[in-house]
Amino acid sequence: MFTKILIANRGEIAVRIIRTCRRMGIATVQVYSEADADSLAVEMADEAVLIGPAPASESYLVADKIIAAARQTGAEAIHPGFGFLSENAAFARRLRDEGIAFIGPNPEAIEAMGDKITSKKFAAEAGVSTVPGHMGLIETPEEAVRIARAIGYPVMIKASAGGGGKGIRVAHGDDDMAEGFSAVTAEALNAFGDDRVFLEKFIVDPRHVEIQVLGDKHGNIVHLFERECSIQRRNQKVIEEAPSPLLDEEARAAMGAQAVALARAVGYDSAGTVEFVAGQDKSFYFLEMNTRIQVEHPVTELITGVDLIEQMIRSAAGQALAFRQEDLKIDGWAIESRLYAEDPYRGFLPSIGRMVRYRQPEPGRQDDGTIVRNDSGVREGDEISMFYDPMIAKLCVWGPTREAAVDGMSRALEATHLEGLGHNLPFLAAVMDQERFRSGALSTSYIKDEFPDGFQGTEPTPFQIDLMTAAGVMMHAFERARSPRAARLDWTVLVAGQTRHVSLDLGGEGLTVTLDDGRVLRLTDAHWRPGDPQFKGVLDGTPFTAEVKRKADGFEIRHRAARQRVRVFTPDIAELHSRLPEKQGADTAKLIVSPMPGLVVSLEVQAGDEVKAGQTVAVIEAMKMQNIIRAERDGVVKATGPKAGDSVAADEVLVEFA
């Protein structure tokens, strides 16, 4: 077994690998860029080596620097995590030639399966069902349009060396294809150093189901069942679960057997994932094979009890698998929610900044029997930069049933708190509460179907309005405890468009709130003090955690995806407040602003240009993604702001119309 392993990655996957290495008694070396000098992974590793500036192209993607760090520290093996060099066959081959173990599959398997064009040809020759498409190289947008017409729209444009949702567009017509081809080639070159793309038919209302495979260097290969990854936005997975609510035992066995056969055909000898697009009728087609550990691997570990990172290390060290296919069983259900630094209220655009506050749920077995696991690579006070992927953490919950896992995830999301940048916690909570998600009726168009006009939160339920009322008056009472009028127990609460006259009883072990309709609310086991960002309590027997913020005239309270301003007044002040005119927002109709912080790739207009609605005015790059900014109306450009190569902040003016 290895005595020292170098980790050629960053963030949560680096922390994840370090934890397994610690348990196995293996020393770790963490390489890092200047942007990651104070990272959690650097703090946890036994040794750390600086390998360059923040851009990945100057640090994590430079094989020479990674190998030099291994030589310098005496590391016997390198774990690449996911992304970066994890599916680079040349890197794996070079390590083999230099006598350093690559903790991943052999270079030949990477070459056979890592390239999407080659892998589809290989799969077709092996008799694996594949999606119709064009596997040859495409040189120009015009050629792409011609091929797409032959396949039939809608068509997916995909980077051959892509992964992680990068380098993918769906084209519904010739204009989409021409524009999307250029965007995908640019993204692919920037993210992977390879601008080749291919086309395939886009399956309508599909589901994304993948099989986890695991092999060793002795010819043993097993699968560890499936994961459903259909909840996606911009082709990036957001919520995953294992097993899939779609598959029955027959479909699971067929898909697993096909994945193992494909892995066996290429001599696969590590952890990998065979991805399928599945129809609602349980039909499935091979998409690609990811020749690395997947982001969503924790849900497989939770239902099988197998540490996949450990198995990768043991395989790379030449050890045989200690179990056979018949030894593996599915135990319960697991769900993973990816916590991203992105603003769901602004189209899930990336958000950067410092995490002023970051509270995570308590890990391990909970009172209700579920298990919480949070794979995170950051701490409170850390900064999320524009240079890397926006994922903050992977919050995972195991339960004996799917219903228990969903309920457990809802509670874990409530217990998570983050301040300082935009994040998708409210969105994740909204999905957990949706009846469609709870029923398992998923598809890759789920987010577009359920939130066609974008995400704006959810309307509070009657229970949530009661929760906000009780929490609001209790916080108000706490703040006024030293006031001469502290004994006042009749108040008017303004919440969710309602005016509620309430009377309080602070006796006993909690708060009793009597509403003007005669209903009585009982709030017990409350935990909050002024300045605390979370209010925890039990309302009428139901435990909850709500996010709270002090505002000038009350509180802002968010419970899951419902957010409301809660004001607590005396009856006469409430009457006066109702007469106040609403504040009008600033007129921004003549401005085009950057929806996110990032780098200006290009500015397509200049002063004096006539612009039509829908016309591209700028391209902004953030977190390895290029975002096209379009005009929302016709107009004449009066002035432009930043130029190509400049950094911009969120809401910074790009173009002003006359």
XYZ file of C-alpha atoms in Angstrom:
658
model
C 0.000 0.000 0.000
C 1.114 3.583 -0.648
C 2.592 5.595 2.200
C 2.070 9.030 0.606
C -0.421 10.265 -2.002
C -0.462 13.608 -3.805
C -3.878 15.137 -4.514
C -3.967 16.967 -7.842
C -7.227 18.769 -7.227
C -8.867 21.266 -4.906
C -12.014 22.045 -2.940
C -14.366 19.464 -1.502
C -13.030 16.478 -3.480
C -9.518 17.159 -2.149
C -10.876 17.248 1.408
C -12.849 14.076 0.692
C -9.707 12.219 -0.478
C -7.670 13.438 2.495
C -10.246 12.041 4.926
C -10.086 8.571 3.399
C -6.284 8.679 3.301
C -6.207 9.599 6.988
C -8.422 6.632 7.827
C -6.122 4.347 5.809
C -2.983 5.739 7.455
C -1.664 7.298 4.234
C 0.121 10.681 4.282
C -1.151 13.343 1.868
C 0.349 16.108 -0.231
C -1.965 18.906 -1.394
C -0.988 21.003 -4.390
C -2.560 24.442 -4.509
C -2.761 27.626 -6.544
C -2.274 31.096 -5.113
C -6.060 31.436 -4.815
C -6.215 28.316 -2.607
C -3.318 29.104 -0.275
C -5.592 29.325 2.775
C -7.971 26.546 1.775
C -9.286 23.797 4.024
C -7.549 21.132 1.914
C -4.167 22.832 2.386
C -4.818 23.040 6.127
C -5.766 19.354 6.399
C -3.014 17.825 4.256
C 0.279 16.666 5.763
C 2.218 18.665 3.174
C 1.312 21.347 0.624
C 3.063 22.587 -2.507
C 2.332 25.834 -4.372
C 2.042 25.167 -8.117
C 1.163 28.528 -9.639
C -1.280 31.410 -10.072
C -5.053 31.142 -9.721
C -6.026 30.262 -13.329
C -6.202 26.471 -13.674
C -4.328 26.686 -16.980
C -1.312 27.927 -14.989
C -1.596 25.579 -12.033
C -3.921 22.554 -11.750
C -3.767 21.765 -15.469
C 0.050 21.883 -15.741
C 1.262 18.280 -15.586
C 4.922 19.271 -15.180
C 4.148 21.145 -11.960
C 2.080 18.294 -10.553
C 4.791 15.721 -11.263
C 7.511 17.994 -9.893
C 5.535 18.317 -6.650
C 5.284 14.526 -6.413
C 9.029 14.161 -6.946
C 9.759 16.912 -4.419
C 7.660 15.306 -1.684
C 8.252 11.643 -2.463
C 4.612 10.896 -3.199
C 4.214 7.426 -4.699
C 0.789 8.028 -6.252
C -1.419 10.849 -7.497
C -5.196 11.068 -7.099
C -6.619 13.533 -9.663
C -10.139 13.806 -8.202
C -12.564 14.948 -10.906
C -12.070 17.575 -13.584
C -8.648 19.020 -14.353
C -6.289 16.118 -15.294
C -8.519 13.272 -14.113
C -9.418 12.072 -17.624
C -6.169 13.025 -19.353
C -4.731 9.837 -20.843
C -1.395 11.494 -21.637
C -0.994 12.472 -17.983
C -1.850 8.965 -16.778
C 0.584 7.437 -19.280
C 3.355 9.806 -18.284
C 2.902 8.909 -14.614
C 3.115 5.239 -15.501
C 6.304 5.812 -17.482
C 7.837 7.741 -14.582
C 6.926 5.141 -11.962
C 4.222 7.177 -10.193
C 0.889 5.427 -9.673
C -2.174 7.088 -11.168
C -5.189 6.546 -8.935
C -7.638 6.057 -11.744
C -8.063 3.823 -14.781
C -5.260 2.823 -17.123
C -4.479 5.231 -20.005
C -5.867 2.855 -22.622
C -9.273 2.771 -20.911
C -9.258 6.556 -20.624
C -8.529 6.861 -24.333
C -11.219 4.346 -25.243
C -13.931 5.833 -23.054
C -12.776 9.311 -22.054
C -13.286 10.826 -25.495
C -17.006 11.062 -26.233
C -16.654 10.558 -29.991
C -14.398 7.508 -29.657
C -16.442 6.056 -26.805
C -19.678 6.158 -28.801
C -18.058 4.394 -31.727
C -16.581 1.825 -29.370
C -19.915 1.300 -27.603
C -21.746 0.857 -30.909
C -19.210 -1.773 -32.008
C -19.678 -3.534 -28.660
C -23.425 -3.727 -29.212
C -24.367 -1.112 -26.640
C -27.453 0.946 -27.454
C -26.430 4.526 -28.348
C -28.249 7.789 -29.075
C -28.480 8.692 -32.794
C -25.981 11.356 -33.768
C -22.856 12.362 -35.697
C -19.647 11.085 -34.143
C -17.206 12.585 -36.660
C -15.331 15.838 -36.166
C -17.109 19.010 -37.243
C -15.014 21.903 -38.503
C -17.373 24.844 -39.079
C -20.758 26.212 -37.932
C -22.070 25.723 -41.471
C -21.153 22.047 -41.408
C -22.774 21.722 -37.981
C -26.041 23.181 -39.322
C -26.051 20.773 -42.266
C -25.480 17.739 -40.040
C -28.073 18.892 -37.505
C -30.703 19.140 -40.232
C -29.942 15.550 -41.217
C -30.245 14.297 -37.625
C -33.335 16.388 -36.985
C -33.773 19.078 -34.352
C -33.532 19.331 -31.382
C -29.828 18.431 -31.344
C -27.228 18.568 -28.563
C -23.855 20.172 -29.232
C -21.302 18.584 -26.904
C -17.595 19.058 -26.342
C -15.740 15.816 -27.024
C -13.498 16.282 -23.971
C -16.261 17.845 -21.878
C -17.576 17.079 -18.447
C -19.232 18.680 -15.435
C -21.930 20.257 -17.581
C -19.399 22.408 -19.435
C -19.392 22.636 -23.223
C -23.008 21.649 -23.906
C -25.813 23.442 -25.762
C -29.191 22.344 -27.119
C -30.030 23.700 -30.571
C -33.665 23.878 -31.686
C -32.948 25.409 -35.077
C -30.273 26.653 -37.491
C -29.632 29.923 -35.630
C -29.203 28.098 -32.325
C -26.814 25.663 -33.977
C -24.610 28.297 -35.591
C -24.333 30.358 -32.417
C -24.116 27.372 -30.072
C -21.355 25.698 -32.084
C -19.093 28.733 -31.655
C -19.904 29.028 -27.948
C -19.270 25.342 -27.226
C -15.955 25.253 -29.087
C -14.791 28.336 -27.161
C -15.875 26.882 -23.797
C -14.282 23.524 -24.619
C -10.960 25.068 -25.579
C -10.931 27.207 -22.446
C -11.992 24.490 -19.990
C -10.384 21.371 -21.489
C -7.806 22.552 -24.027
C -9.702 20.675 -26.764
C -12.225 22.405 -29.050
C -13.633 19.296 -30.777
C -17.401 18.882 -30.628
C -19.956 16.307 -31.764
C -23.718 16.259 -32.256
C -26.384 13.883 -31.004
C -30.153 13.745 -31.032
C -31.754 15.351 -27.993
C -34.189 12.874 -26.432
C -37.426 14.622 -25.435
C -38.405 14.354 -21.746
C -35.404 12.159 -20.904
C -34.017 11.074 -17.581
C -30.340 10.914 -16.696
C -29.451 7.604 -15.037
C -25.896 6.394 -14.506
C -24.269 3.197 -13.284
C -21.292 3.213 -10.938
C -18.698 0.617 -11.938
C -15.601 -0.496 -10.084
C -12.735 -2.637 -11.333
C -9.312 -3.840 -10.264
C -6.128 -4.876 -12.077
C -7.042 -8.556 -11.848
C -10.025 -8.470 -14.205
C -12.716 -8.153 -11.545
C -15.488 -5.655 -12.336
C -18.733 -4.950 -10.482
C -21.406 -2.299 -10.585
C -22.733 -0.527 -7.509
C -26.199 0.125 -8.912
C -27.534 3.374 -10.312
C -27.890 7.052 -9.548
C -30.600 9.332 -10.895
C -29.215 12.745 -11.883
C -32.134 14.255 -13.788
C -32.485 17.506 -11.806
C -30.130 19.701 -13.834
C -29.743 23.282 -14.916
C -27.568 24.224 -17.879
C -26.695 20.509 -18.078
C -25.107 20.710 -14.632
C -26.446 18.259 -12.062
C -28.049 19.843 -8.995
C -29.793 17.004 -7.132
C -28.881 13.324 -7.374
C -30.192 10.219 -5.682
C -29.566 6.516 -5.405
C -31.235 4.339 -6.382
C -33.396 5.754 -9.183
C -37.165 5.985 -8.666
C -37.535 5.044 -12.352
C -35.937 1.613 -12.444
C -37.363 -1.703 -11.366
C -35.190 -4.740 -10.662
C -35.305 -5.919 -14.275
C -34.265 -2.567 -15.738
C -31.598 -2.133 -13.048
C -30.083 -5.519 -13.829
C -30.084 -4.860 -17.586
C -28.478 -1.438 -17.258
C -25.916 -2.694 -14.768
C -24.981 -5.668 -16.943
C -24.479 -3.423 -19.949
C -22.277 -1.045 -17.962
C -20.121 -3.915 -16.675
C -19.819 -5.405 -20.165
C -18.625 -2.067 -21.546
C -16.131 -1.635 -18.706
C -14.851 -5.175 -19.158
C -14.382 -4.628 -22.890
C -11.904 -1.815 -22.242
C -10.130 -3.483 -19.335
C -11.406 -0.960 -16.805
C -9.572 -1.074 -13.464
C -10.832 1.729 -11.216
C -13.992 3.644 -10.301
C -15.944 4.965 -13.260
C -19.453 5.832 -14.332
C -21.396 4.711 -17.381
C -24.052 7.319 -18.131
C -27.333 6.630 -19.890
C -30.189 8.735 -21.151
C -33.372 6.933 -20.170
C -36.886 7.244 -21.474
C -39.882 7.335 -19.181
C -40.636 3.809 -20.433
C -37.300 2.597 -18.932
C -35.613 2.363 -22.338
C -32.016 3.579 -22.169
C -29.140 4.647 -24.429
C -25.441 4.971 -23.714
C -24.319 8.570 -23.372
C -20.712 8.430 -22.229
C -18.357 6.940 -19.698
C -16.715 9.176 -17.127
C -13.360 7.593 -16.386
C -13.007 9.118 -12.916
C -14.783 9.473 -9.606
C -18.064 11.383 -9.973
C -19.146 14.406 -7.956
C -22.247 12.500 -6.846
C -20.436 9.382 -5.622
C -21.464 9.892 -1.933
C -25.037 8.691 -2.543
C -23.695 5.389 -3.867
C -21.457 5.076 -0.829
C -24.413 5.711 1.473
C -26.592 2.943 0.006
C -23.802 0.351 -0.414
C -21.406 1.079 2.456
C -18.463 1.038 0.008
C -15.834 3.826 0.162
C -15.130 4.408 -3.529
C -12.034 6.528 -2.916
C -10.554 3.736 -0.824
C -11.332 1.199 -3.554
C -9.631 3.407 -6.155
C -6.524 3.588 -3.974
C -6.489 -0.166 -3.353
C -6.930 -0.913 -7.056
C -4.103 1.467 -8.005
C -1.919 -0.324 -5.450
C -2.642 -3.648 -7.171
C -5.074 -5.092 -4.636
C -8.035 -7.165 -5.797
C -11.635 -6.263 -5.018
C -12.664 -7.809 -1.699
C -16.269 -8.384 -2.803
C -18.229 -9.780 -5.726
C -21.391 -8.576 -7.434
C -23.605 -10.837 -5.359
C -22.153 -9.326 -2.166
C -23.503 -5.857 -3.032
C -26.981 -4.837 -1.919
C -28.998 -1.619 -1.911
C -29.671 -0.423 1.624
C -32.167 2.439 1.875
C -32.142 5.633 -0.170
C -29.754 8.577 -0.417
C -30.117 12.076 -1.862
C -27.441 14.666 -2.626
C -28.104 18.392 -2.961
C -25.314 20.463 -4.450
C -24.904 23.779 -2.662
C -23.712 26.249 -5.284
C -22.477 29.826 -5.100
C -25.083 31.004 -7.558
C -28.201 33.143 -7.374
C -31.372 31.198 -8.273
C -33.348 34.453 -8.213
C -31.200 35.681 -11.130
C -31.251 32.674 -13.385
C -28.709 30.650 -11.341
C -25.911 32.993 -12.361
C -22.595 32.528 -10.527
C -21.974 34.512 -7.373
C -18.606 35.212 -5.825
C -17.579 36.644 -2.489
C -16.658 35.802 1.072
C -18.766 33.432 3.147
C -19.378 35.701 6.086
C -21.372 33.000 7.838
C -21.544 29.295 7.083
C -23.371 26.864 9.347
C -23.668 23.215 8.431
C -26.083 20.637 9.817
C -24.734 18.257 12.436
C -23.327 15.206 10.596
C -24.140 11.606 11.455
C -27.286 9.789 12.523
C -30.219 12.020 13.430
C -33.034 11.519 15.930
C -35.363 10.408 13.123
C -32.982 7.653 11.960
C -31.646 9.446 8.881
C -27.926 10.058 8.337
C -26.527 13.457 7.300
C -23.246 13.796 5.425
C -21.853 17.106 4.187
C -18.867 17.043 1.815
C -17.544 20.605 1.846
C -14.206 22.129 0.938
C -14.753 25.542 2.505
C -15.221 27.089 5.933
C -16.836 30.198 7.303
C -14.702 33.131 6.180
C -13.442 31.492 2.988
C -13.876 33.221 -0.353
C -15.500 31.775 -3.470
C -13.547 33.100 -6.460
C -14.352 33.445 -10.139
C -11.609 31.011 -11.167
C -13.197 27.683 -10.294
C -16.437 25.754 -10.125
C -19.091 27.438 -7.908
C -19.868 24.348 -5.816
C -19.595 24.986 -2.079
C -20.699 21.634 -0.689
C -22.578 18.405 -1.327
C -25.233 17.898 1.330
C -26.265 14.227 1.489
C -28.959 12.464 3.475
C -29.614 8.728 3.817
C -32.955 7.309 4.902
C -34.505 3.848 5.029
C -36.991 4.929 2.326
C -37.106 7.624 -0.325
C -39.759 9.522 1.611
C -37.587 9.495 4.731
C -34.554 10.667 2.744
C -36.514 13.565 1.189
C -37.885 14.639 4.569
C -34.406 14.382 6.069
C -32.953 16.479 3.260
C -35.571 19.178 3.845
C -34.557 19.396 7.497
C -30.839 19.381 6.646
C -31.340 22.246 4.190
C -33.203 24.190 6.874
C -30.238 23.720 9.218
C -27.730 25.034 6.637
C -27.050 28.761 6.716
C -24.879 30.852 4.413
C -24.288 34.603 4.197
C -22.061 36.791 2.041
C -22.901 35.590 -1.460
C -25.764 34.263 -3.526
C -26.591 30.594 -3.015
C -29.190 28.058 -4.080
C -30.410 26.828 -0.684
C -33.966 28.180 -1.175
C -34.194 26.512 -4.577
C -33.051 23.139 -3.252
C -35.630 23.404 -0.471
C -38.352 24.268 -2.984
C -37.649 21.123 -5.017
C -37.773 18.919 -1.910
C -41.231 20.290 -1.096
C -42.675 19.774 -4.579
C -45.187 16.976 -5.008
C -43.734 16.122 -8.425
C -40.279 15.538 -6.974
C -41.676 13.550 -4.077
C -43.550 11.347 -6.545
C -40.338 10.597 -8.476
C -41.695 11.943 -11.794
C -38.365 13.383 -12.925
C -36.790 14.463 -16.209
C -33.828 16.563 -17.265
C -36.262 19.369 -18.128
C -37.573 19.408 -14.555
C -36.292 22.877 -13.654
C -37.503 24.407 -16.907
C -40.888 22.705 -16.527
C -41.446 23.618 -12.891
C -39.902 27.101 -12.966
C -40.610 28.358 -16.526
C -40.358 32.014 -15.494
C -37.336 31.509 -13.294
C -37.134 30.923 -9.573
C -38.669 33.552 -7.330
C -39.171 31.509 -4.207
C -42.496 30.034 -3.166
C -45.618 31.431 -1.571
C -45.787 30.580 2.135
C -48.106 27.785 3.172
C -50.587 28.356 6.023
C -48.174 26.541 8.351
C -45.295 28.802 7.268
C -47.394 31.940 7.845
C -48.171 30.685 11.345
C -44.472 29.890 11.860
C -43.428 33.374 10.761
C -46.088 34.965 12.954
C -45.005 33.065 16.072
C -41.264 33.547 15.433
C -41.763 37.230 14.634
C -43.659 38.062 17.817
C -41.271 36.036 19.983
C -38.223 37.816 18.534
C -40.030 41.124 18.985
C -40.775 40.216 22.615
C -37.130 39.224 23.226
C -35.871 42.531 21.828
C -38.292 44.539 23.990
C -37.624 42.605 27.190
C -35.981 45.655 28.815
C -38.391 48.203 27.400
C -40.892 50.032 29.655
C -43.615 48.578 27.451
C -42.267 45.034 27.670
C -45.441 43.850 29.378
C -47.593 44.628 26.342
C -49.057 41.372 25.045
C -51.382 42.491 22.228
C -49.800 43.169 18.858
C -50.603 43.442 15.183
C -48.530 41.288 12.843
C -48.230 42.116 9.146
C -47.130 39.047 7.173
C -47.791 37.653 3.678
C -50.362 40.333 2.918
C -52.310 39.539 6.084
C -52.988 41.721 9.104
C -53.156 39.511 12.184
C -54.142 40.791 15.612
C -52.592 38.518 18.206
C -52.362 38.186 21.969
C -49.441 36.526 23.695
C -48.887 34.371 26.727
C -45.233 34.008 27.637
C -45.897 31.753 30.603
C -44.906 28.124 30.934
C -42.167 26.639 28.737
C -42.889 28.560 25.556
C -45.062 31.074 23.782
C -48.785 30.816 23.193
C -50.116 33.009 20.380
C -53.862 33.470 20.101
C -54.930 34.692 16.662
C -57.913 36.902 15.963
C -59.706 33.963 14.326
C -59.546 32.069 17.606
C -56.803 29.642 16.663
C -54.014 29.087 19.170
C -50.355 28.531 18.191
C -47.930 26.919 20.613
C -44.219 27.675 20.113
C -41.868 25.664 22.315
C -38.159 24.815 22.537
C -37.292 28.130 20.876
C -33.601 28.947 20.384
C -32.748 32.503 19.301
C -31.078 35.614 20.576
C -30.654 39.048 18.955
C -28.150 38.829 16.095
C -28.589 35.096 15.586
C -29.247 34.347 11.873
C -31.345 31.242 12.629
C -34.463 30.729 14.714
C -35.076 27.163 15.868
C -38.234 25.975 17.535
C -41.170 23.593 17.577
C -44.533 24.913 16.380
C -47.520 22.820 17.386
C -45.311 19.746 17.584
C -43.413 20.336 14.295
C -39.705 21.230 14.628
C -38.344 23.884 12.260
C -35.363 26.112 11.566
C -35.893 29.486 9.884
C -33.426 32.067 8.597
C -34.031 35.492 10.150
C -32.673 38.979 9.510
C -33.400 42.173 11.409
C -34.880 44.911 9.240
C -35.638 48.527 10.079
C -39.339 47.883 10.613
C -39.355 44.205 11.500
C -37.783 40.944 10.387
C -37.188 39.080 7.164
C -37.887 35.401 7.717
C -37.152 32.568 5.278
C -38.408 29.071 5.886
C -37.265 26.749 3.116
C -38.184 28.572 -0.118
C -40.724 30.996 1.382
C -39.401 34.418 2.324
C -41.505 37.175 3.902
C -41.131 40.511 5.674
C -42.736 40.235 9.127
C -43.658 43.434 10.967
C -44.881 43.547 14.558
C -46.601 46.794 15.590
C -49.000 48.140 18.144
C -52.491 48.337 16.583
C -52.344 52.129 16.135
C -48.883 52.035 14.492
C -50.075 49.245 12.199
C -52.961 51.460 11.097
C -50.583 54.321 10.268
C -48.207 51.941 8.460
C -51.005 50.781 6.175
C -51.322 54.333 4.826
C -47.674 54.648 3.756
C -47.125 54.815 -0.038
C -45.037 52.055 -1.595
C -41.489 52.970 -2.559
C -40.853 53.049 -6.312
C -37.775 51.301 -7.697
C -35.180 53.000 -9.885
C -35.790 53.065 -13.663
C -33.225 50.793 -15.333
C -35.041 50.368 -18.648
C -32.218 52.060 -20.562
C -29.426 50.012 -19.009
C -27.952 46.587 -19.702
C -26.046 45.418 -16.652
C -23.857 42.416 -15.986
C -26.003 39.825 -14.205
C -22.946 38.390 -12.457
C -19.336 39.167 -11.588
C -16.907 37.925 -14.206
C -14.598 38.714 -17.095
C -15.694 40.516 -20.265
C -14.827 38.191 -23.149
C -16.221 40.560 -25.767
C -18.364 43.682 -26.093
C -20.258 43.439 -29.364
C -21.612 47.018 -29.636
C -20.341 50.565 -29.436
C -21.797 54.044 -29.065
C -24.116 54.939 -31.930
C -25.010 51.347 -32.867
C -28.647 50.443 -33.442
C -29.499 47.330 -31.426
C -32.444 44.987 -31.895
C -34.143 42.990 -29.136
C -32.398 39.635 -28.726
C -29.116 40.865 -30.219
C -25.907 39.842 -28.434
C -24.271 42.842 -26.772
C -21.615 41.145 -24.621
C -20.164 37.825 -23.526
C -19.242 37.449 -19.849
C -17.177 34.547 -18.546
C -17.542 33.375 -14.952
C -16.513 30.110 -13.328
C -15.490 28.501 -16.638
C -18.808 29.310 -18.350
C -19.435 31.848 -21.107
C -22.716 33.745 -20.699
C -24.248 35.618 -23.642
C -25.880 38.940 -22.682
C -28.645 40.060 -25.055
C -30.618 43.259 -25.469
C -34.187 43.038 -24.199
C -35.472 45.829 -26.465
C -34.600 47.857 -29.559
C -32.505 50.961 -29.037
C -29.492 53.086 -29.913
C -26.354 52.718 -27.833
C -25.482 55.908 -25.948
C -22.403 54.608 -24.149
C -20.599 51.417 -23.170
C -18.847 50.560 -19.942
C -16.069 47.997 -19.600
C -14.167 46.599 -22.565
C -12.991 43.109 -23.470
C -10.572 41.794 -20.856
C -12.000 43.888 -18.009
C -13.449 42.405 -14.828
C -16.998 43.408 -13.954
C -19.133 43.242 -10.835
C -22.747 42.112 -10.646
C -25.096 44.918 -11.793
C -22.241 46.902 -13.359
C -23.497 48.810 -16.420
C -22.357 47.288 -19.713
C -24.440 49.309 -22.155
C -26.569 52.452 -21.826
C -29.243 53.288 -24.402
C -30.084 56.824 -25.528
